Amino acid sequence: MVKKKKRPGKIRLLIQCAFGALSNGHLIGFKTGKIYTGALKVLCAPGMNCYSCPGALGACPIGALQAVLNSKQYHIALYVFGFMTVMGTFFGRLICGFLCPFGLVQDIIHKIPTPKKVRKLPGEVYWRWLRFVLLGVFVILLPMIVHNLFGIGDPWFCKYICPVGTLEAGVPLVLLNPALKDAIGWHYAWKIAIAVLILVASAMIYRPFCRYLCPLGAIYGLFNRFAIYRYHIDTEKCVGCGACQSACKLEIPVWKKPNSMDCIRCGECRHACPTGAIKIK
Amino acid sequence: MKRKTWIIPSCFLIAGFLMIVLGISRGEHHTVLEKAIKICLECIGIG
């Protein structure tokens, strides 16, 4: 008799909430509409957490990456890439599953009952490469190449796409600051439209931002194969029943690809495996 | 076999920490801090 693994859902939710609260612990900011300006912000948060969120205690790694790449002095972001390499090597996309506040938001919205839950889009395999395109073009190339007269570039991903900044920072700051409220225009409307689209999609599709758009997830996903925390299939125990794939909300054939770049390490597959063949290395 | 599985993560960890140290020596962390302590108007959709 194989001992059934404990369902990780509740523990994961608790860790997500605790880490979300910890990384946004500047609570006074939500009252005053002012962001934290202390030295802790030199450190990057492991997940997507906008540094302009009134509660944020750390820097967003994707925002920080663009800030270094688009500045006058640097064209390579060693500090931020180094941080991502270390985090990726330890955890891979376990960070997406357990430590990302925007992942938590999407998880909660997905619990809302809808007439139909979509497990995958037509052409799913190709859509999943979009996050690499966004990483290459909007996070790296455009901030590096396109500069104004003063030699400073824009954070293209944050400016035109990132729904995290809109939700965590744009909405609360505009509500709390009349001056910012007066300044909103088409750009704000565009960002709100993207954020609403992703949040609505989250109710039907599991983690659409993480699947298709997140550049940080794209980077961490590259480490899933090599990370210290990774899965291993015990081939003597695996019967190839596909229960892991059925349990996976991201439709990953875990028994064939235990360290897929898409896997956020939620652990549902390990719980579902009838023979306990999915091990943590 | 067990030793081999640690080679790649170890190399990545060494490279990662080295990049952090080099980045700090170049002063990149100041750029990160400067950006993070000001409201990023582009990020919130104003700017």
mmCIF file of C-alpha atoms in Angstrom:
data_model
loop_
_atom_site.group_PDB
_atom_site.id
_atom_site.type_symbol
_atom_site.label_atom_id
_atom_site.label_comp_id
_atom_site.label_asym_id
_atom_site.label_seq_id
_atom_site.Cartn_x
_atom_site.Cartn_y
_atom_site.Cartn_z
ATOM 1 C CA MET A 1 0.000 0.000 0.000
ATOM 2 C CA VAL A 2 1.534 3.303 -1.098
ATOM 3 C CA LYS A 3 1.310 6.074 1.467
ATOM 4 C CA LYS A 4 -0.679 8.913 -0.114
ATOM 5 C CA LYS A 5 1.064 12.307 -0.136
ATOM 6 C CA LYS A 6 -0.664 15.079 1.775
ATOM 7 C CA ARG A 7 -2.533 17.542 -0.453
ATOM 8 C CA PRO A 8 -0.325 20.623 -0.607
ATOM 9 C CA GLY A 9 -3.093 23.138 -1.394
ATOM 10 C CA LYS A 10 -3.799 24.546 2.064
ATOM 11 C CA ILE A 11 -0.186 24.672 3.217
ATOM 12 C CA ARG A 12 0.771 26.315 -0.056
ATOM 13 C CA LEU A 13 -1.987 28.894 0.328
ATOM 14 C CA LEU A 14 -0.804 29.671 3.856
ATOM 15 C CA ILE A 15 2.792 30.106 2.694
ATOM 16 C CA GLN A 16 1.664 32.287 -0.216
ATOM 17 C CA CYS A 17 -0.401 34.523 2.099
ATOM 18 C CA ALA A 18 2.372 34.730 4.697
ATOM 19 C CA PHE A 19 5.018 35.612 2.134
ATOM 20 C CA GLY A 20 2.721 38.065 0.340
ATOM 21 C CA ALA A 21 2.095 39.825 3.673
ATOM 22 C CA LEU A 22 5.775 39.751 4.592
ATOM 23 C CA SER A 23 6.979 41.207 1.285
ATOM 24 C CA ASN A 24 4.281 43.899 1.479
ATOM 25 C CA GLY A 25 4.695 44.625 5.158
ATOM 26 C CA HIS A 26 4.874 48.428 4.899
ATOM 27 C CA LEU A 27 1.238 48.654 5.933
ATOM 28 C CA ILE A 28 1.289 52.366 6.698
ATOM 29 C CA GLY A 29 1.858 52.919 2.977
ATOM 30 C CA PHE A 30 -1.674 51.718 2.241
ATOM 31 C CA LYS A 31 -2.985 54.487 4.484
ATOM 32 C CA THR A 32 -0.691 57.335 3.481
ATOM 33 C CA GLY A 33 -0.264 56.482 -0.203
ATOM 34 C CA LYS A 34 3.507 56.729 0.185
ATOM 35 C CA ILE A 35 5.925 53.939 -0.642
ATOM 36 C CA TYR A 36 8.649 52.501 1.580
ATOM 37 C CA THR A 37 11.979 54.216 0.954
ATOM 38 C CA GLY A 38 14.304 52.258 3.251
ATOM 39 C CA ALA A 39 17.509 50.397 2.497
ATOM 40 C CA LEU A 40 15.768 47.006 2.245
ATOM 41 C CA LYS A 41 14.705 47.994 -1.245
ATOM 42 C CA VAL A 42 18.196 47.296 -2.472
ATOM 43 C CA LEU A 43 17.161 43.626 -2.262
ATOM 44 C CA CYS A 44 14.921 42.052 -4.859
ATOM 45 C CA ALA A 45 11.796 40.151 -3.891
ATOM 46 C CA PRO A 46 11.893 36.619 -5.341
ATOM 47 C CA GLY A 47 8.513 36.926 -7.114
ATOM 48 C CA MET A 48 6.630 39.576 -9.072
ATOM 49 C CA ASN A 49 6.043 42.337 -6.520
ATOM 50 C CA CYS A 50 5.968 45.899 -7.830
ATOM 51 C CA TYR A 51 8.316 48.214 -5.935
ATOM 52 C CA SER A 52 5.822 51.030 -6.256
ATOM 53 C CA CYS A 53 3.258 49.076 -4.266
ATOM 54 C CA PRO A 54 2.658 51.110 -1.076
ATOM 55 C CA GLY A 55 3.420 48.030 1.013
ATOM 56 C CA ALA A 56 6.451 46.688 -0.873
ATOM 57 C CA LEU A 57 9.600 46.205 1.181
ATOM 58 C CA GLY A 58 11.787 44.969 -1.681
ATOM 59 C CA ALA A 59 12.461 45.660 -5.356
ATOM 60 C CA CYS A 60 10.751 43.834 -8.212
ATOM 61 C CA PRO A 61 13.428 41.770 -10.008
ATOM 62 C CA ILE A 62 11.991 42.488 -13.460
ATOM 63 C CA GLY A 63 11.672 46.213 -12.757
ATOM 64 C CA ALA A 64 15.182 46.266 -11.264
ATOM 65 C CA LEU A 65 16.561 44.443 -14.300
ATOM 66 C CA GLN A 66 15.109 47.035 -16.666
ATOM 67 C CA ALA A 67 16.262 49.900 -14.419
ATOM 68 C CA VAL A 68 19.871 48.725 -14.682
ATOM 69 C CA LEU A 69 19.707 47.868 -18.392
ATOM 70 C CA ASN A 70 18.198 51.209 -19.367
ATOM 71 C CA SER A 71 20.477 53.380 -17.245
ATOM 72 C CA LYS A 72 23.331 55.378 -18.739
ATOM 73 C CA GLN A 73 26.186 53.578 -16.975
ATOM 74 C CA TYR A 74 25.343 49.914 -17.457
ATOM 75 C CA HIS A 75 24.434 47.652 -20.325
ATOM 76 C CA ILE A 76 24.649 44.416 -18.399
ATOM 77 C CA ALA A 77 22.712 43.796 -15.192
ATOM 78 C CA LEU A 78 25.022 41.518 -13.221
ATOM 79 C CA TYR A 79 23.513 42.213 -9.804
ATOM 80 C CA VAL A 80 19.937 41.335 -10.778
ATOM 81 C CA PHE A 81 20.866 38.445 -13.093
ATOM 82 C CA GLY A 82 23.079 37.090 -10.302
ATOM 83 C CA PHE A 83 20.170 37.260 -7.866
ATOM 84 C CA MET A 84 17.891 35.451 -10.324
ATOM 85 C CA THR A 85 20.545 32.803 -10.972
ATOM 86 C CA VAL A 86 20.952 32.084 -7.261
ATOM 87 C CA MET A 87 17.192 31.993 -6.597
ATOM 88 C CA GLY A 88 16.580 29.916 -9.735
ATOM 89 C CA THR A 89 19.309 27.440 -8.826
ATOM 90 C CA PHE A 90 17.903 26.883 -5.359
ATOM 91 C CA PHE A 91 14.199 26.861 -6.142
ATOM 92 C CA GLY A 92 13.403 27.090 -9.874
ATOM 93 C CA ARG A 93 9.718 27.893 -10.306
ATOM 94 C CA LEU A 94 8.893 26.807 -6.770
ATOM 95 C CA ILE A 95 9.031 30.583 -6.247
ATOM 96 C CA CYS A 96 6.098 31.019 -8.664
ATOM 97 C CA GLY A 97 4.066 28.421 -6.822
ATOM 98 C CA PHE A 98 4.775 29.545 -3.276
ATOM 99 C CA LEU A 99 6.294 33.022 -3.081
ATOM 100 C CA CYS A 100 4.778 35.170 -5.834
ATOM 101 C CA PRO A 101 2.029 37.561 -4.653
ATOM 102 C CA PHE A 102 0.545 37.848 -8.137
ATOM 103 C CA GLY A 103 0.453 34.059 -8.379
ATOM 104 C CA LEU A 104 -1.591 34.079 -5.167
ATOM 105 C CA VAL A 105 -4.022 36.619 -6.666
ATOM 106 C CA GLN A 106 -4.518 34.418 -9.726
ATOM 107 C CA ASP A 107 -4.929 31.287 -7.571
ATOM 108 C CA ILE A 108 -7.660 32.947 -5.515
ATOM 109 C CA ILE A 109 -9.511 34.247 -8.573
ATOM 110 C CA HIS A 110 -9.352 30.789 -10.165
ATOM 111 C CA LYS A 111 -11.320 29.425 -7.208
ATOM 112 C CA ILE A 112 -14.341 31.505 -8.315
ATOM 113 C CA PRO A 113 -16.848 29.108 -9.886
ATOM 114 C CA THR A 114 -17.310 29.716 -13.620
ATOM 115 C CA PRO A 115 -19.451 27.803 -16.133
ATOM 116 C CA LYS A 116 -16.314 26.447 -17.761
ATOM 117 C CA LYS A 117 -12.673 26.114 -16.747
ATOM 118 C CA VAL A 118 -10.335 26.122 -19.745
ATOM 119 C CA ARG A 119 -7.439 23.703 -19.305
ATOM 120 C CA LYS A 120 -5.560 24.883 -22.372
ATOM 121 C CA LEU A 121 -5.929 27.291 -25.267
ATOM 122 C CA PRO A 122 -5.795 26.283 -28.940
ATOM 123 C CA GLY A 123 -2.101 26.414 -29.867
ATOM 124 C CA GLU A 124 -1.155 26.278 -26.176
ATOM 125 C CA VAL A 125 2.426 25.162 -26.874
ATOM 126 C CA TYR A 126 3.095 28.254 -28.954
ATOM 127 C CA TRP A 127 1.398 30.694 -26.542
ATOM 128 C CA ARG A 128 3.708 29.485 -23.785
ATOM 129 C CA TRP A 129 6.699 30.807 -25.715
ATOM 130 C CA LEU A 130 5.232 34.316 -25.581
ATOM 131 C CA ARG A 131 6.775 34.901 -22.157
ATOM 132 C CA PHE A 132 10.231 34.366 -23.651
ATOM 133 C CA VAL A 133 9.455 36.862 -26.417
ATOM 134 C CA LEU A 134 8.360 39.410 -23.794
ATOM 135 C CA LEU A 135 11.491 38.711 -21.761
ATOM 136 C CA GLY A 136 13.782 39.128 -24.758
ATOM 137 C CA VAL A 137 12.090 42.112 -26.376
ATOM 138 C CA PHE A 138 10.329 44.128 -23.644
ATOM 139 C CA VAL A 139 12.548 43.379 -20.643
ATOM 140 C CA ILE A 140 16.001 43.156 -22.229
ATOM 141 C CA LEU A 141 16.291 44.515 -25.790
ATOM 142 C CA LEU A 142 14.064 47.592 -25.802
ATOM 143 C CA PRO A 143 15.301 48.985 -22.461
ATOM 144 C CA MET A 144 18.892 48.417 -23.615
ATOM 145 C CA ILE A 145 18.537 49.885 -27.095
ATOM 146 C CA VAL A 146 15.884 52.611 -27.077
ATOM 147 C CA HIS A 147 17.087 55.652 -25.133
ATOM 148 C CA ASN A 148 15.956 59.267 -24.970
ATOM 149 C CA LEU A 149 18.166 62.326 -25.544
ATOM 150 C CA PHE A 150 19.535 62.004 -22.017
ATOM 151 C CA GLY A 151 20.556 58.403 -22.615
ATOM 152 C CA ILE A 152 17.840 56.931 -20.410
ATOM 153 C CA GLY A 153 15.447 54.223 -21.581
ATOM 154 C CA ASP A 154 11.982 53.154 -20.489
ATOM 155 C CA PRO A 155 11.038 50.073 -18.468
ATOM 156 C CA TRP A 156 9.069 48.752 -21.437
ATOM 157 C CA PHE A 157 7.564 45.695 -19.816
ATOM 158 C CA CYS A 158 6.477 47.610 -16.700
ATOM 159 C CA LYS A 159 5.220 50.531 -18.758
ATOM 160 C CA TYR A 160 3.128 48.745 -21.353
ATOM 161 C CA ILE A 161 2.332 45.261 -20.071
ATOM 162 C CA CYS A 162 2.876 44.448 -16.400
ATOM 163 C CA PRO A 163 -0.503 43.969 -14.660
ATOM 164 C CA VAL A 164 1.258 43.537 -11.307
ATOM 165 C CA GLY A 165 2.273 47.198 -11.178
ATOM 166 C CA THR A 166 -1.233 48.263 -12.146
ATOM 167 C CA LEU A 167 -2.909 46.135 -9.514
ATOM 168 C CA GLU A 168 -0.456 46.488 -6.626
ATOM 169 C CA ALA A 169 0.649 50.075 -7.220
ATOM 170 C CA GLY A 170 -1.415 51.836 -9.886
ATOM 171 C CA VAL A 171 -4.814 51.272 -8.306
ATOM 172 C CA PRO A 172 -3.956 51.979 -4.636
ATOM 173 C CA LEU A 173 -1.696 54.958 -5.384
ATOM 174 C CA VAL A 174 -4.223 56.612 -7.680
ATOM 175 C CA LEU A 175 -6.976 56.070 -5.092
ATOM 176 C CA LEU A 176 -4.820 57.511 -2.298
ATOM 177 C CA ASN A 177 -3.220 60.451 -4.148
ATOM 178 C CA PRO A 178 -5.457 63.122 -5.694
ATOM 179 C CA ALA A 179 -2.487 64.487 -7.690
ATOM 180 C CA LEU A 180 -1.948 61.117 -9.361
ATOM 181 C CA LYS A 181 -5.670 60.775 -9.942
ATOM 182 C CA ASP A 182 -5.611 64.022 -11.925
ATOM 183 C CA ALA A 183 -2.720 62.755 -14.051
ATOM 184 C CA ILE A 184 -4.286 59.544 -15.356
ATOM 185 C CA GLY A 185 -5.003 59.194 -19.062
ATOM 186 C CA TRP A 186 -4.911 56.725 -21.955
ATOM 187 C CA HIS A 187 -1.800 54.987 -20.589
ATOM 188 C CA TYR A 188 -3.506 54.228 -17.289
ATOM 189 C CA ALA A 189 -6.610 53.026 -19.138
ATOM 190 C CA TRP A 190 -4.450 50.685 -21.262
ATOM 191 C CA LYS A 191 -2.760 49.227 -18.195
ATOM 192 C CA ILE A 192 -6.077 48.792 -16.388
ATOM 193 C CA ALA A 193 -7.507 47.037 -19.470
ATOM 194 C CA ILE A 194 -4.614 44.543 -19.518
ATOM 195 C CA ALA A 195 -4.885 43.912 -15.778
ATOM 196 C CA VAL A 196 -8.663 43.382 -15.963
ATOM 197 C CA LEU A 197 -8.266 41.048 -18.942
ATOM 198 C CA ILE A 198 -5.737 38.907 -17.068
ATOM 199 C CA LEU A 199 -7.757 38.865 -13.856
ATOM 200 C CA VAL A 200 -10.938 37.875 -15.702
ATOM 201 C CA ALA A 201 -9.028 35.216 -17.636
ATOM 202 C CA SER A 202 -7.661 33.891 -14.311
ATOM 203 C CA ALA A 203 -11.147 32.811 -13.321
ATOM 204 C CA MET A 204 -11.316 30.467 -16.306
ATOM 205 C CA ILE A 205 -7.680 29.628 -17.087
ATOM 206 C CA TYR A 206 -5.276 28.628 -14.324
ATOM 207 C CA ARG A 207 -2.587 31.330 -13.972
ATOM 208 C CA PRO A 208 -2.725 32.904 -17.457
ATOM 209 C CA PHE A 209 -0.081 35.502 -16.594
ATOM 210 C CA CYS A 210 2.388 32.867 -15.346
ATOM 211 C CA ARG A 211 1.703 30.586 -18.322
ATOM 212 C CA TYR A 212 1.916 33.060 -21.164
ATOM 213 C CA LEU A 213 3.334 36.410 -20.081
ATOM 214 C CA CYS A 214 5.583 36.340 -17.034
ATOM 215 C CA PRO A 215 9.242 37.047 -17.918
ATOM 216 C CA LEU A 216 10.386 36.172 -14.404
ATOM 217 C CA GLY A 217 8.693 32.790 -14.659
ATOM 218 C CA ALA A 218 10.432 32.330 -18.015
ATOM 219 C CA ILE A 219 13.812 32.876 -16.344
ATOM 220 C CA TYR A 220 13.104 30.648 -13.347
ATOM 221 C CA GLY A 221 11.650 28.001 -15.670
ATOM 222 C CA LEU A 222 15.049 27.648 -17.351
ATOM 223 C CA PHE A 223 16.415 26.529 -13.980
ATOM 224 C CA ASN A 224 13.759 23.889 -13.257
ATOM 225 C CA ARG A 225 15.952 21.163 -14.761
ATOM 226 C CA PHE A 226 19.024 22.098 -12.773
ATOM 227 C CA ALA A 227 17.547 23.487 -9.564
ATOM 228 C CA ILE A 228 18.425 21.965 -6.223
ATOM 229 C CA TYR A 229 14.663 21.582 -5.670
ATOM 230 C CA ARG A 230 13.526 19.446 -8.580
ATOM 231 C CA TYR A 231 11.384 16.415 -9.344
ATOM 232 C CA HIS A 232 12.555 12.968 -10.244
ATOM 233 C CA ILE A 233 10.448 10.076 -11.549
ATOM 234 C CA ASP A 234 11.093 6.725 -9.962
ATOM 235 C CA THR A 235 10.778 4.645 -13.149
ATOM 236 C CA GLU A 236 10.353 1.451 -11.183
ATOM 237 C CA LYS A 237 7.229 2.833 -9.522
ATOM 238 C CA CYS A 238 5.737 4.887 -12.378
ATOM 239 C CA VAL A 239 3.027 2.986 -14.221
ATOM 240 C CA GLY A 240 2.416 5.759 -16.797
ATOM 241 C CA CYS A 241 -1.239 6.149 -15.810
ATOM 242 C CA GLY A 242 -1.214 9.902 -16.458
ATOM 243 C CA ALA A 243 -2.853 10.761 -13.101
ATOM 244 C CA CYS A 244 -0.204 13.434 -12.598
ATOM 245 C CA GLN A 245 -1.129 15.157 -15.855
ATOM 246 C CA SER A 246 -4.825 15.006 -15.035
ATOM 247 C CA ALA A 247 -4.170 16.630 -11.646
ATOM 248 C CA CYS A 248 -1.872 19.301 -13.105
ATOM 249 C CA LYS A 249 -3.737 22.553 -13.720
ATOM 250 C CA LEU A 250 -1.018 23.522 -16.196
ATOM 251 C CA GLU A 251 -1.504 20.322 -18.231
ATOM 252 C CA ILE A 252 2.072 19.138 -17.824
ATOM 253 C CA PRO A 253 2.795 15.445 -18.492
ATOM 254 C CA VAL A 254 4.827 15.253 -15.277
ATOM 255 C CA TRP A 255 5.651 11.554 -15.700
ATOM 256 C CA LYS A 256 7.423 12.419 -18.977
ATOM 257 C CA LYS A 257 8.703 15.911 -18.123
ATOM 258 C CA PRO A 258 9.044 16.201 -14.340
ATOM 259 C CA ASN A 259 11.120 19.366 -14.669
ATOM 260 C CA SER A 260 9.142 21.143 -17.375
ATOM 261 C CA MET A 261 9.782 24.897 -17.672
ATOM 262 C CA ASP A 262 6.062 25.431 -17.065
ATOM 263 C CA CYS A 263 5.912 23.595 -13.730
ATOM 264 C CA ILE A 264 5.337 25.900 -10.755
ATOM 265 C CA ARG A 265 5.880 23.056 -8.244
ATOM 266 C CA CYS A 266 2.404 23.275 -6.714
ATOM 267 C CA GLY A 267 2.765 19.611 -5.774
ATOM 268 C CA GLU A 268 -0.698 18.484 -6.935
ATOM 269 C CA CYS A 269 0.886 15.812 -9.148
ATOM 270 C CA ARG A 270 2.759 14.285 -6.231
ATOM 271 C CA HIS A 271 -0.476 14.068 -4.309
ATOM 272 C CA ALA A 272 -2.290 12.494 -7.263
ATOM 273 C CA CYS A 273 0.340 9.880 -8.125
ATOM 274 C CA PRO A 274 -1.088 6.500 -7.047
ATOM 275 C CA THR A 275 2.333 4.888 -6.706
ATOM 276 C CA GLY A 276 4.341 7.738 -5.163
ATOM 277 C CA ALA A 277 6.671 7.803 -8.144
ATOM 278 C CA ILE A 278 7.282 11.573 -8.187
ATOM 279 C CA LYS A 279 10.120 12.323 -5.807
ATOM 280 C CA ILE A 280 11.838 15.531 -4.797
ATOM 281 C CA LYS A 281 15.547 15.394 -5.519
ATOM 282 C CA MET B 1 26.320 9.609 -10.322
ATOM 283 C CA LYS B 2 25.175 11.505 -7.237
ATOM 284 C CA ARG B 3 28.178 13.794 -7.473
ATOM 285 C CA LYS B 4 27.369 14.674 -11.081
ATOM 286 C CA THR B 5 23.916 16.032 -10.213
ATOM 287 C CA TRP B 6 25.561 18.669 -8.035
ATOM 288 C CA ILE B 7 28.011 19.938 -10.647
ATOM 289 C CA ILE B 8 25.612 22.119 -12.640
ATOM 290 C CA PRO B 9 23.785 23.670 -9.649
ATOM 291 C CA SER B 10 27.129 24.357 -7.991
ATOM 292 C CA CYS B 11 28.432 26.093 -11.120
ATOM 293 C CA PHE B 12 25.250 28.186 -11.341
ATOM 294 C CA LEU B 13 25.465 29.127 -7.680
ATOM 295 C CA ILE B 14 29.088 30.177 -7.970
ATOM 296 C CA ALA B 15 28.312 32.151 -11.146
ATOM 297 C CA GLY B 16 25.272 33.757 -9.488
ATOM 298 C CA PHE B 17 27.112 34.867 -6.388
ATOM 299 C CA LEU B 18 30.015 36.088 -8.513
ATOM 300 C CA MET B 19 27.630 38.174 -10.621
ATOM 301 C CA ILE B 20 26.080 39.672 -7.486
ATOM 302 C CA VAL B 21 29.505 40.628 -6.138
ATOM 303 C CA LEU B 22 30.590 42.083 -9.496
ATOM 304 C CA GLY B 23 27.300 43.949 -9.814
ATOM 305 C CA ILE B 24 27.729 45.452 -6.359
ATOM 306 C CA SER B 25 31.329 46.406 -7.143
ATOM 307 C CA ARG B 26 30.023 48.263 -10.230
ATOM 308 C CA GLY B 27 27.433 50.050 -8.098
ATOM 309 C CA GLU B 28 24.406 48.474 -9.796
ATOM 310 C CA HIS B 29 22.665 48.060 -6.449
ATOM 311 C CA HIS B 30 22.516 51.853 -6.103
ATOM 312 C CA THR B 31 20.603 52.053 -9.393
ATOM 313 C CA VAL B 32 18.190 49.377 -8.126
ATOM 314 C CA LEU B 33 17.669 51.208 -4.838
ATOM 315 C CA GLU B 34 17.229 54.604 -6.518
ATOM 316 C CA LYS B 35 14.574 53.185 -8.815
ATOM 317 C CA ALA B 36 12.807 51.238 -6.072
ATOM 318 C CA ILE B 37 12.415 54.091 -3.566
ATOM 319 C CA LYS B 38 10.664 56.422 -6.001
ATOM 320 C CA ILE B 39 7.176 55.869 -7.350
ATOM 321 C CA CYS B 40 7.654 54.457 -10.832
ATOM 322 C CA LEU B 41 5.118 56.475 -12.817
ATOM 323 C CA GLU B 42 5.579 54.356 -15.946
ATOM 324 C CA CYS B 43 4.894 51.187 -13.941
ATOM 325 C CA ILE B 44 1.592 52.471 -12.590
ATOM 326 C CA GLY B 45 0.413 53.821 -15.934
ATOM 327 C CA ILE B 46 1.168 57.529 -15.561
ATOM 328 C CA GLY B 47 4.171 58.691 -17.465
#
